[in-house]
Structures are given as C-alpha cells and as structure tokens.
mmCIF file of N, CA and C in Angstrom:
data_model
loop_
_atom_site.group_PDB
_atom_site.id
_atom_site.type_symbol
_atom_site.label_atom_id
_atom_site.label_comp_id
_atom_site.label_asym_id
_atom_site.label_seq_id
_atom_site.Cartn_x
_atom_site.Cartn_y
_atom_site.Cartn_z
ATOM 1 N N MET A 1 -11.290 4.762 -17.029
ATOM 2 C CA MET A 1 -11.516 4.353 -15.729
ATOM 3 C C MET A 1 -10.130 4.073 -14.980
ATOM 4 N N LYS A 2 -9.223 3.220 -16.004
ATOM 5 C CA LYS A 2 -7.731 2.797 -15.572
ATOM 6 C C LYS A 2 -7.286 4.202 -15.072
ATOM 7 N N LYS A 3 -7.289 5.186 -15.977
ATOM 8 C CA LYS A 3 -6.386 6.437 -15.665
ATOM 9 C C LYS A 3 -6.644 7.025 -14.037
ATOM 10 N N LYS A 4 -8.116 6.973 -13.961
ATOM 11 C CA LYS A 4 -8.619 7.414 -12.718
ATOM 12 C C LYS A 4 -8.163 6.450 -11.241
ATOM 13 N N LEU A 5 -8.155 5.322 -11.699
ATOM 14 C CA LEU A 5 -7.696 4.267 -10.492
ATOM 15 C C LEU A 5 -6.280 4.514 -10.315
ATOM 16 N N VAL A 6 -5.176 4.581 -11.343
ATOM 17 C CA VAL A 6 -3.939 5.088 -11.151
ATOM 18 C C VAL A 6 -3.705 6.040 -10.560
ATOM 19 N N THR A 7 -4.321 7.313 -10.824
ATOM 20 C CA THR A 7 -4.064 8.606 -10.386
ATOM 21 C C THR A 7 -4.585 8.566 -8.890
ATOM 22 N N TYR A 8 -5.814 7.990 -8.453
ATOM 23 C CA TYR A 8 -5.973 7.868 -6.973
ATOM 24 C C TYR A 8 -5.137 7.080 -6.168
ATOM 25 N N LEU A 9 -4.595 6.015 -6.754
ATOM 26 C CA LEU A 9 -3.475 4.944 -6.320
ATOM 27 C C LEU A 9 -2.289 5.834 -5.926
ATOM 28 N N LEU A 10 -2.106 6.436 -6.947
ATOM 29 C CA LEU A 10 -0.522 7.349 -6.621
ATOM 30 C C LEU A 10 -1.011 8.635 -5.763
ATOM 31 N N LEU A 11 -2.202 9.266 -5.719
ATOM 32 C CA LEU A 11 -2.397 10.192 -4.731
ATOM 33 C C LEU A 11 -2.252 9.429 -3.179
ATOM 34 N N ALA A 12 -2.793 8.410 -3.098
ATOM 35 C CA ALA A 12 -2.887 7.556 -1.945
ATOM 36 C C ALA A 12 -1.375 7.194 -1.444
ATOM 37 N N LEU A 13 -0.514 7.015 -2.310
ATOM 38 C CA LEU A 13 0.991 6.439 -1.784
ATOM 39 C C LEU A 13 1.709 7.575 -1.787
ATOM 40 N N PHE A 14 1.412 8.824 -2.332
ATOM 41 C CA PHE A 14 2.351 10.045 -2.579
ATOM 42 C C PHE A 14 2.818 10.391 -0.829
ATOM 43 N N PRO A 15 1.971 10.639 0.017
ATOM 44 C CA PRO A 15 2.195 11.137 1.499
ATOM 45 C C PRO A 15 3.237 10.092 1.989
ATOM 46 N N LEU A 16 3.146 8.791 1.537
ATOM 47 C CA LEU A 16 4.221 8.109 2.129
ATOM 48 C C LEU A 16 5.756 8.030 1.692
ATOM 49 N N THR A 17 6.002 8.978 0.722
ATOM 50 C CA THR A 17 7.191 9.078 0.020
ATOM 51 C C THR A 17 7.918 10.207 0.648
ATOM 52 N N LEU A 18 7.072 11.132 1.295
ATOM 53 C CA LEU A 18 7.334 12.034 2.010
ATOM 54 C C LEU A 18 8.080 12.245 3.694
ATOM 55 N N CYS A 19 7.623 11.022 4.054
ATOM 56 C CA CYS A 19 8.144 11.026 5.630
ATOM 57 C C CYS A 19 9.361 9.953 5.672
ATOM 58 N N ALA A 20 10.180 9.954 6.591
ATOM 59 C CA ALA A 20 11.181 9.173 6.808
ATOM 60 C C ALA A 20 10.932 7.649 7.651
ATOM 61 N N CYS A 21 9.455 8.137 8.290
ATOM 62 C CA CYS A 21 8.980 7.071 8.890
ATOM 63 C C CYS A 21 9.736 6.473 9.870
ATOM 64 N N ASP A 22 10.562 7.075 10.706
ATOM 65 C CA ASP A 22 11.442 6.403 11.700
ATOM 66 C C ASP A 22 10.700 7.267 12.976
ATOM 67 N N ASP A 23 10.187 6.220 13.748
ATOM 68 C CA ASP A 23 9.562 6.864 15.096
ATOM 69 C C ASP A 23 10.660 7.054 16.263
ATOM 70 N N ASP A 24 11.852 6.285 15.952
ATOM 71 C CA ASP A 24 12.757 6.426 17.028
ATOM 72 C C ASP A 24 13.679 7.718 16.895
ATOM 73 N N ASP A 25 13.297 8.563 17.764
ATOM 74 C CA ASP A 25 13.880 10.124 18.003
ATOM 75 C C ASP A 25 15.187 10.125 18.398
ATOM 76 N N ASP A 26 15.473 9.175 19.346
ATOM 77 C CA ASP A 26 16.617 9.228 20.223
ATOM 78 C C ASP A 26 18.000 8.834 19.787
ATOM 79 N N ASP A 27 18.003 8.422 18.112
ATOM 80 C CA ASP A 27 19.284 7.775 17.792
ATOM 81 C C ASP A 27 20.054 6.733 18.513
ATOM 82 N N ASP A 28 19.358 6.068 19.138
ATOM 83 C CA ASP A 28 19.990 4.991 19.844
ATOM 84 C C ASP A 28 20.939 5.533 21.246
ATOM 85 N N GLU A 29 20.635 6.800 21.418
ATOM 86 C CA GLU A 29 21.511 7.415 22.398
ATOM 87 C C GLU A 29 21.575 6.807 23.562
ATOM 88 N N ILE A 30 22.550 6.711 24.394
ATOM 89 C CA ILE A 30 22.880 6.105 25.754
ATOM 90 C C ILE A 30 23.379 7.256 26.837
ATOM 91 N N THR A 31 22.880 7.746 27.751
ATOM 92 C CA THR A 31 23.748 8.811 28.629
ATOM 93 C C THR A 31 24.235 7.689 29.796
ATOM 94 N N THR A 32 25.449 8.221 29.923
ATOM 95 C CA THR A 32 26.049 7.139 30.917
ATOM 96 C C THR A 32 26.004 8.244 32.403
ATOM 97 N N SER A 33 26.893 7.482 33.239
ATOM 98 C CA SER A 33 26.930 8.043 34.567
ATOM 99 C C SER A 33 27.955 9.137 34.607
ATOM 100 N N THR A 34 28.949 9.326 33.683
ATOM 101 C CA THR A 34 29.600 10.599 33.738
ATOM 102 C C THR A 34 28.938 11.719 32.917
ATOM 103 N N GLY A 35 28.069 11.461 32.319
ATOM 104 C CA GLY A 35 27.199 12.357 31.457
ATOM 105 C C GLY A 35 27.559 12.629 29.944
ATOM 106 N N ALA A 36 28.478 11.492 29.692
ATOM 107 C CA ALA A 36 28.819 11.375 28.518
ATOM 108 C C ALA A 36 27.519 10.744 27.527
ATOM 109 N N THR A 37 27.409 10.960 26.271
ATOM 110 C CA THR A 37 26.444 10.447 25.324
ATOM 111 C C THR A 37 27.217 9.625 24.383
ATOM 112 N N ALA A 38 26.639 8.476 24.083
ATOM 113 C CA ALA A 38 26.917 7.343 22.968
ATOM 114 C C ALA A 38 26.002 7.478 22.087
ATOM 115 N N THR A 39 26.266 7.417 20.732
ATOM 116 C CA THR A 39 25.259 7.307 19.788
ATOM 117 C C THR A 39 25.867 6.381 18.543
ATOM 118 N N ALA A 40 25.226 5.963 17.707
ATOM 119 C CA ALA A 40 25.548 5.120 16.709
ATOM 120 C C ALA A 40 25.285 5.876 15.706
ATOM 121 N N PRO A 41 26.304 6.730 14.885
ATOM 122 C CA PRO A 41 26.005 7.735 13.665
ATOM 123 C C PRO A 41 26.014 6.731 12.467
ATOM 124 N N SER A 42 25.585 7.287 11.432
ATOM 125 C CA SER A 42 25.574 6.473 10.082
ATOM 126 C C SER A 42 26.724 6.026 9.707
ATOM 127 N N GLY A 43 26.836 4.903 9.369
ATOM 128 C CA GLY A 43 28.171 4.398 8.813
ATOM 129 C C GLY A 43 28.897 3.320 9.498
ATOM 130 N N GLY A 44 28.170 2.915 10.663
ATOM 131 C CA GLY A 44 28.237 1.888 11.629
ATOM 132 C C GLY A 44 29.205 2.311 13.030
ATOM 133 N N ALA A 45 29.889 3.427 12.912
ATOM 134 C CA ALA A 45 30.624 3.972 13.810
ATOM 135 C C ALA A 45 29.969 4.399 15.079
ATOM 136 N N THR A 46 30.413 4.226 16.444
ATOM 137 C CA THR A 46 29.994 4.744 17.476
ATOM 138 C C THR A 46 30.339 6.019 17.838
ATOM 139 N N ARG A 47 29.758 6.983 18.063
ATOM 140 C CA ARG A 47 30.245 8.255 18.359
ATOM 141 C C ARG A 47 29.633 8.459 20.202
ATOM 142 N N GLU A 48 30.561 9.144 20.651
ATOM 143 C CA GLU A 48 30.401 9.192 22.192
ATOM 144 C C GLU A 48 30.974 10.789 22.393
ATOM 145 N N ASP A 49 29.785 11.615 22.815
ATOM 146 C CA ASP A 49 30.175 12.821 23.354
ATOM 147 C C ASP A 49 30.747 12.934 24.575
ATOM 148 N N GLY A 50 31.803 13.740 24.778
ATOM 149 C CA GLY A 50 32.458 14.001 26.255
ATOM 150 C C GLY A 50 31.784 14.697 26.885
ATOM 151 N N ALA A 51 31.808 14.383 28.314
ATOM 152 C CA ALA A 51 31.260 15.370 29.150
ATOM 153 C C ALA A 51 32.130 16.332 29.676
ATOM 154 N N TYR A 52 31.872 17.734 29.221
ATOM 155 C CA TYR A 52 32.482 18.586 29.683
ATOM 156 C C TYR A 52 32.856 18.900 31.284
ATOM 157 N N HIS A 53 34.121 19.194 31.714
ATOM 158 C CA HIS A 53 34.281 19.066 33.006
ATOM 159 C C HIS A 53 35.063 20.367 33.491
ATOM 160 N N GLY A 54 35.181 21.505 32.626
ATOM 161 C CA GLY A 54 35.757 22.565 33.152
ATOM 162 C C GLY A 54 37.233 22.612 32.425
ATOM 163 N N ARG A 55 37.873 23.475 33.134
ATOM 164 C CA ARG A 55 39.345 23.626 32.758
ATOM 165 C C ARG A 55 40.613 23.206 33.835
ATOM 166 N N GLY A 56 41.670 22.543 33.467
ATOM 167 C CA GLY A 56 42.588 21.938 34.534
ATOM 168 C C GLY A 56 43.752 21.849 33.999
ATOM 169 N N ASN A 57 44.659 21.029 34.726
ATOM 170 C CA ASN A 57 46.010 20.707 34.215
ATOM 171 C C ASN A 57 46.518 21.596 33.418
ATOM 172 N N GLY A 58 46.735 22.946 33.845
ATOM 173 C CA GLY A 58 47.528 23.991 33.044
ATOM 174 C C GLY A 58 46.444 24.728 32.381
ATOM 175 N N ASN A 59 45.276 24.742 32.712
ATOM 176 C CA ASN A 59 44.278 25.584 32.299
ATOM 177 C C ASN A 59 43.705 25.252 30.864
ATOM 178 N N ARG A 60 43.893 23.600 30.638
ATOM 179 C CA ARG A 60 43.305 22.743 29.482
ATOM 180 C C ARG A 60 41.811 22.385 29.883
ATOM 181 N N PRO A 61 41.154 22.394 28.728
ATOM 182 C CA PRO A 61 39.752 21.801 28.744
ATOM 183 C C PRO A 61 39.856 20.314 29.096
ATOM 184 N N LEU A 62 38.753 19.839 30.109
ATOM 185 C CA LEU A 62 38.611 18.372 30.383
ATOM 186 C C LEU A 62 37.446 17.777 29.796
ATOM 187 N N TRP A 63 37.609 16.601 29.244
ATOM 188 C CA TRP A 63 36.296 15.872 29.226
ATOM 189 C C TRP A 63 36.221 14.665 29.709
ATOM 190 N N TYR A 64 35.149 14.015 30.105
ATOM 191 C CA TYR A 64 35.356 12.607 30.590
ATOM 192 C C TYR A 64 34.561 11.707 29.700
ATOM 193 N N PHE A 65 34.992 10.647 29.164
ATOM 194 C CA PHE A 65 34.023 9.633 28.544
ATOM 195 C C PHE A 65 33.654 8.561 29.408
ATOM 196 N N SER A 66 32.749 7.637 28.683
ATOM 197 C CA SER A 66 31.925 6.825 29.809
ATOM 198 C C SER A 66 32.712 5.497 30.196
ATOM 199 N N LYS A 67 33.717 5.011 29.323
ATOM 200 C CA LYS A 67 34.236 3.700 29.737
ATOM 201 C C LYS A 67 35.850 3.834 30.097
ATOM 202 N N LYS A 68 36.314 2.826 30.607
ATOM 203 C CA LYS A 68 37.880 3.069 31.003
ATOM 204 C C LYS A 68 38.495 2.831 29.844
ATOM 205 N N MET A 69 39.572 3.480 29.876
ATOM 206 C CA MET A 69 40.468 3.500 28.611
ATOM 207 C C MET A 69 40.613 2.391 27.806
ATOM 208 N N ALA A 70 41.007 1.259 28.689
ATOM 209 C CA ALA A 70 41.197 0.066 28.421
ATOM 210 C C ALA A 70 40.093 -0.777 27.425
ATOM 211 N N SER A 71 38.935 -0.046 27.781
ATOM 212 C CA SER A 71 37.895 -0.752 27.186
ATOM 213 C C SER A 71 37.371 -0.384 25.650
ATOM 214 N N TYR A 72 38.091 0.858 25.210
ATOM 215 C CA TYR A 72 37.844 1.372 24.022
ATOM 216 C C TYR A 72 38.742 0.539 23.159
ATOM 217 N N PRO A 73 38.326 0.679 21.667
ATOM 218 C CA PRO A 73 39.383 -0.019 20.652
ATOM 219 C C PRO A 73 40.760 0.954 20.725
ATOM 220 N N SER A 74 41.823 0.121 20.129
ATOM 221 C CA SER A 74 43.091 0.682 20.524
ATOM 222 C C SER A 74 43.528 1.863 19.477
ATOM 223 N N THR A 75 42.225 2.338 18.549
ATOM 224 C CA THR A 75 42.112 3.249 17.540
ATOM 225 C C THR A 75 40.834 4.158 17.612
ATOM 226 N N ILE A 76 40.997 5.476 17.932
ATOM 227 C CA ILE A 76 39.633 5.923 18.045
ATOM 228 C C ILE A 76 39.918 7.292 17.295
ATOM 229 N N TYR A 77 38.708 8.052 17.033
ATOM 230 C CA TYR A 77 38.834 9.259 16.168
ATOM 231 C C TYR A 77 38.474 10.247 17.110
ATOM 232 N N LEU A 78 39.247 11.292 17.033
ATOM 233 C CA LEU A 78 38.667 12.611 18.176
ATOM 234 C C LEU A 78 38.681 13.662 17.230
ATOM 235 N N THR A 79 37.471 14.323 17.540
ATOM 236 C CA THR A 79 37.038 15.545 17.088
ATOM 237 C C THR A 79 36.489 16.855 18.386
ATOM 238 N N VAL A 80 37.411 17.779 18.270
ATOM 239 C CA VAL A 80 37.072 19.001 19.179
ATOM 240 C C VAL A 80 36.920 20.110 17.905
ATOM 241 N N PRO A 81 35.395 20.526 17.963
ATOM 242 C CA PRO A 81 34.973 21.561 16.770
ATOM 243 C C PRO A 81 35.816 22.854 17.378
ATOM 244 N N GLY A 82 36.276 23.326 16.260
ATOM 245 C CA GLY A 82 36.828 24.820 16.479
ATOM 246 C C GLY A 82 38.472 24.979 16.871
ATOM 247 N N CYS A 83 38.929 23.731 17.059
ATOM 248 C CA CYS A 83 40.112 23.709 17.734
ATOM 249 C C CYS A 83 41.403 23.151 16.992
ATOM 250 N N GLY A 84 40.947 22.574 15.681
ATOM 251 C CA GLY A 84 41.999 21.999 14.803
ATOM 252 C C GLY A 84 42.371 20.505 15.139
ATOM 253 N N TYR A 85 41.315 19.865 15.853
ATOM 254 C CA TYR A 85 41.034 18.413 15.925
ATOM 255 C C TYR A 85 39.878 17.877 15.305
ATOM 256 N N ASP A 86 40.084 17.540 13.746
ATOM 257 C CA ASP A 86 39.120 17.074 13.188
ATOM 258 C C ASP A 86 39.233 15.716 12.766
ATOM 259 N N HIS A 87 38.856 14.686 13.409
ATOM 260 C CA HIS A 87 38.662 13.275 12.927
ATOM 261 C C HIS A 87 40.368 12.680 13.313
ATOM 262 N N VAL A 88 41.030 13.239 14.129
ATOM 263 C CA VAL A 88 42.236 12.948 14.558
ATOM 264 C C VAL A 88 42.533 11.385 14.825
ATOM 265 N N SER A 89 43.023 10.669 14.374
ATOM 266 C CA SER A 89 43.300 9.358 14.632
ATOM 267 C C SER A 89 44.304 9.114 15.830
ATOM 268 N N VAL A 90 43.672 8.304 16.883
ATOM 269 C CA VAL A 90 44.253 8.058 18.227
ATOM 270 C C VAL A 90 44.616 6.790 18.319
ATOM 271 N N THR A 91 45.799 6.328 18.324
ATOM 272 C CA THR A 91 46.026 4.651 18.500
ATOM 273 C C THR A 91 46.768 4.809 19.924
ATOM 274 N N HIS A 92 45.955 4.008 20.976
ATOM 275 C CA HIS A 92 46.634 4.135 22.355
ATOM 276 C C HIS A 92 46.740 2.769 22.793
ATOM 277 N N ASN A 93 47.448 2.731 24.131
ATOM 278 C CA ASN A 93 47.988 1.451 24.666
ATOM 279 C C ASN A 93 46.875 1.053 25.752
ATOM 280 N N GLY A 94 45.892 1.610 25.850
ATOM 281 C CA GLY A 94 44.992 1.507 27.022
ATOM 282 C C GLY A 94 45.168 2.109 28.184
ATOM 283 N N LYS A 95 46.247 2.936 28.250
ATOM 284 C CA LYS A 95 46.619 3.463 29.536
ATOM 285 C C LYS A 95 46.738 5.100 29.461
ATOM 286 N N ARG A 96 47.325 5.330 28.249
ATOM 287 C CA ARG A 96 47.569 6.951 28.052
ATOM 288 C C ARG A 96 47.983 7.147 26.693
ATOM 289 N N TYR A 97 47.878 8.286 26.333
ATOM 290 C CA TYR A 97 48.198 8.815 24.716
ATOM 291 C C TYR A 97 48.357 10.116 25.046
ATOM 292 N N GLU A 98 49.655 10.794 24.717
ATOM 293 C CA GLU A 98 49.940 12.003 24.698
ATOM 294 C C GLU A 98 50.596 12.682 23.487
ATOM 295 N N VAL A 99 50.107 13.296 22.449
ATOM 296 C CA VAL A 99 50.849 13.640 21.459
ATOM 297 C C VAL A 99 50.090 15.011 20.973
ATOM 298 N N GLY A 100 50.834 16.073 20.156
ATOM 299 C CA GLY A 100 50.521 17.154 19.792
ATOM 300 C C GLY A 100 49.364 17.912 20.621
ATOM 301 N N GLY A 101 49.425 17.951 22.065
ATOM 302 C CA GLY A 101 48.568 18.655 22.814
ATOM 303 C C GLY A 101 47.271 18.045 23.278
ATOM 304 N N ILE A 102 47.116 16.697 22.757
ATOM 305 C CA ILE A 102 46.081 15.827 23.093
ATOM 306 C C ILE A 102 46.601 14.763 24.302
ATOM 307 N N LEU A 103 45.648 14.800 25.248
ATOM 308 C CA LEU A 103 46.169 13.601 26.518
ATOM 309 C C LEU A 103 45.070 12.881 26.842
ATOM 310 N N PHE A 104 44.999 11.752 26.398
ATOM 311 C CA PHE A 104 43.935 10.904 26.864
ATOM 312 C C PHE A 104 44.653 10.025 27.845
ATOM 313 N N LYS A 105 44.045 9.737 28.793
ATOM 314 C CA LYS A 105 44.438 9.028 30.139
ATOM 315 C C LYS A 105 43.084 8.512 30.767
ATOM 316 N N GLN A 106 43.472 7.218 31.699
ATOM 317 C CA GLN A 106 42.456 6.617 32.369
ATOM 318 C C GLN A 106 42.156 7.653 33.785
ATOM 319 N N SER A 107 41.146 8.290 34.196
ATOM 320 C CA SER A 107 40.986 8.835 35.266
ATOM 321 C C SER A 107 41.396 8.440 36.410
ATOM 322 N N ASP A 108 41.729 9.431 37.393
ATOM 323 C CA ASP A 108 42.491 8.685 38.612
ATOM 324 C C ASP A 108 41.344 8.646 39.729
ATOM 325 N N VAL A 109 39.917 9.357 38.946
ATOM 326 C CA VAL A 109 38.927 9.388 39.914
ATOM 327 C C VAL A 109 38.006 8.017 39.992
ATOM 328 N N SER A 110 37.856 7.528 40.954
ATOM 329 C CA SER A 110 36.870 6.115 41.010
ATOM 330 C C SER A 110 35.476 6.506 40.304
ATOM 331 N N GLY A 111 35.238 5.795 39.345
ATOM 332 C CA GLY A 111 33.935 5.668 38.774
ATOM 333 C C GLY A 111 34.011 6.756 37.482
ATOM 334 N N ARG A 112 35.168 7.340 37.170
ATOM 335 C CA ARG A 112 35.137 8.021 35.864
ATOM 336 C C ARG A 112 35.870 7.252 35.074
ATOM 337 N N GLY A 113 35.470 7.492 33.572
ATOM 338 C CA GLY A 113 36.076 6.766 32.699
ATOM 339 C C GLY A 113 37.257 7.496 32.144
ATOM 340 N N MET A 114 37.519 7.420 30.967
ATOM 341 C CA MET A 114 38.698 8.220 30.297
ATOM 342 C C MET A 114 38.667 9.625 30.302
ATOM 343 N N ALA A 115 39.820 10.230 30.525
ATOM 344 C CA ALA A 115 39.789 11.806 30.384
ATOM 345 C C ALA A 115 40.547 12.276 29.161
ATOM 346 N N LEU A 116 39.679 13.469 28.814
ATOM 347 C CA LEU A 116 40.916 13.997 27.686
ATOM 348 C C LEU A 116 41.053 15.444 28.185
ATOM 349 N N HIS A 117 42.324 15.795 27.839
ATOM 350 C CA HIS A 117 42.848 17.165 27.920
ATOM 351 C C HIS A 117 43.230 17.587 26.395
ATOM 352 N N VAL A 118 43.102 18.833 25.909
ATOM 353 C CA VAL A 118 43.693 19.209 24.793
ATOM 354 C C VAL A 118 44.221 20.645 25.230
ATOM 355 N N ALA A 119 44.854 21.243 24.131
ATOM 356 C CA ALA A 119 45.944 22.520 24.420
ATOM 357 C C ALA A 119 44.931 23.530 25.174
ATOM 358 N N ALA A 120 45.455 24.423 25.814
ATOM 359 C CA ALA A 120 44.872 25.358 26.637
ATOM 360 C C ALA A 120 44.254 26.534 25.806
ATOM 361 N N SER A 121 44.669 26.695 24.497
ATOM 362 C CA SER A 121 44.429 27.626 23.663
ATOM 363 C C SER A 121 42.984 27.134 23.075
ATOM 364 N N CYS A 122 42.643 26.059 23.238
ATOM 365 C CA CYS A 122 41.204 25.387 22.912
ATOM 366 C C CYS A 122 40.137 26.407 23.648
ATOM 367 N N GLY A 123 38.979 26.763 22.954
ATOM 368 C CA GLY A 123 38.024 27.273 23.717
ATOM 369 C C GLY A 123 36.649 26.578 23.594
ATOM 370 N N SER A 124 37.042 25.391 22.933
ATOM 371 C CA SER A 124 35.549 24.448 22.820
ATOM 372 C C SER A 124 35.160 24.026 24.205
ATOM 373 N N ARG A 125 33.827 23.851 24.140
ATOM 374 C CA ARG A 125 33.147 23.040 25.394
ATOM 375 C C ARG A 125 32.747 21.664 24.965
ATOM 376 N N SER A 126 33.001 21.236 23.677
ATOM 377 C CA SER A 126 32.287 19.953 22.974
ATOM 378 C C SER A 126 33.611 19.406 22.457
ATOM 379 N N ALA A 127 33.473 17.899 22.539
ATOM 380 C CA ALA A 127 34.361 16.777 21.885
ATOM 381 C C ALA A 127 33.808 15.671 21.832
ATOM 382 N N TYR A 128 34.029 15.113 20.942
ATOM 383 C CA TYR A 128 33.469 13.724 20.982
ATOM 384 C C TYR A 128 34.735 12.747 20.200
ATOM 385 N N ILE A 129 34.344 11.489 20.417
ATOM 386 C CA ILE A 129 35.231 10.322 19.710
ATOM 387 C C ILE A 129 34.294 9.588 18.968
ATOM 388 N N GLU A 130 35.090 8.648 17.926
ATOM 389 C CA GLU A 130 34.304 7.741 17.393
ATOM 390 C C GLU A 130 35.081 6.559 17.435
ATOM 391 N N TYR A 131 34.372 5.453 17.187
ATOM 392 C CA TYR A 131 35.299 3.938 17.113
ATOM 393 C C TYR A 131 34.417 3.218 16.536
#
C-alpha cells in the first residue's frame, strides 16, 4: 500500500517539475517613446535595445535610446551583433563618448534620448546597451 501511495504522489507531482511556471512572458519589457525597449536580463543588469533610425552622419548606422545620456550610469556596455562590438565597456561623461568608431551623444532633437553611431562598415540593424 505504501508503494502505491508514493507512486501516485510522484505521478501527481511530476508535471510540476516540467514547467517553468512563469506566467509573465514580457520579461519586464518597457517600450519607450523612441521605440527602444528596456528589459532586465538575468544577472540583474538592465538591457535596452536601441531603436534603429537608418544611416546618417557619414553613412553610419544610427540608434536612439530612451533616456538622456546623463541619466545613464557612467559605465554602460555596448553590443552591436556582427560588427565587432561585443559587450564593449563605455565610460562616458554624460554628454559625449567617441572612441574606435563608436559615438554616443545626447540627441539634438527634442524628445529623443541618447544617440549611437558606429562605423559605416557595420551593417547591423540592432544594437543594445546593458547597465
């Protein structure tokens, strides 16, 4: 009788071990007025996807991020897939950062946040920062 009870109990609990049991599928995503998306990835860092805005300033790809540059921590990490920028540490002064083909600056357009340009040779349409 004990073996049957244990077997039934295990069979009843087994399906619970198969699911992640997380009903929140949006991963704490926030879409901003610039179209950028901020999420909190595992590990506690915040990841924000830039809103691609075409090419400009010498045919360089351009992205906008949701906040003013001064509102971000002084060190952020940049990733632009396929372009050689993989978790690049960027330490900025809140106004401008330009090194090695990377240009972060506060947008001159009212209502837009931080702007990012990278080298013209980059063909990616996606970029994100983590902080």
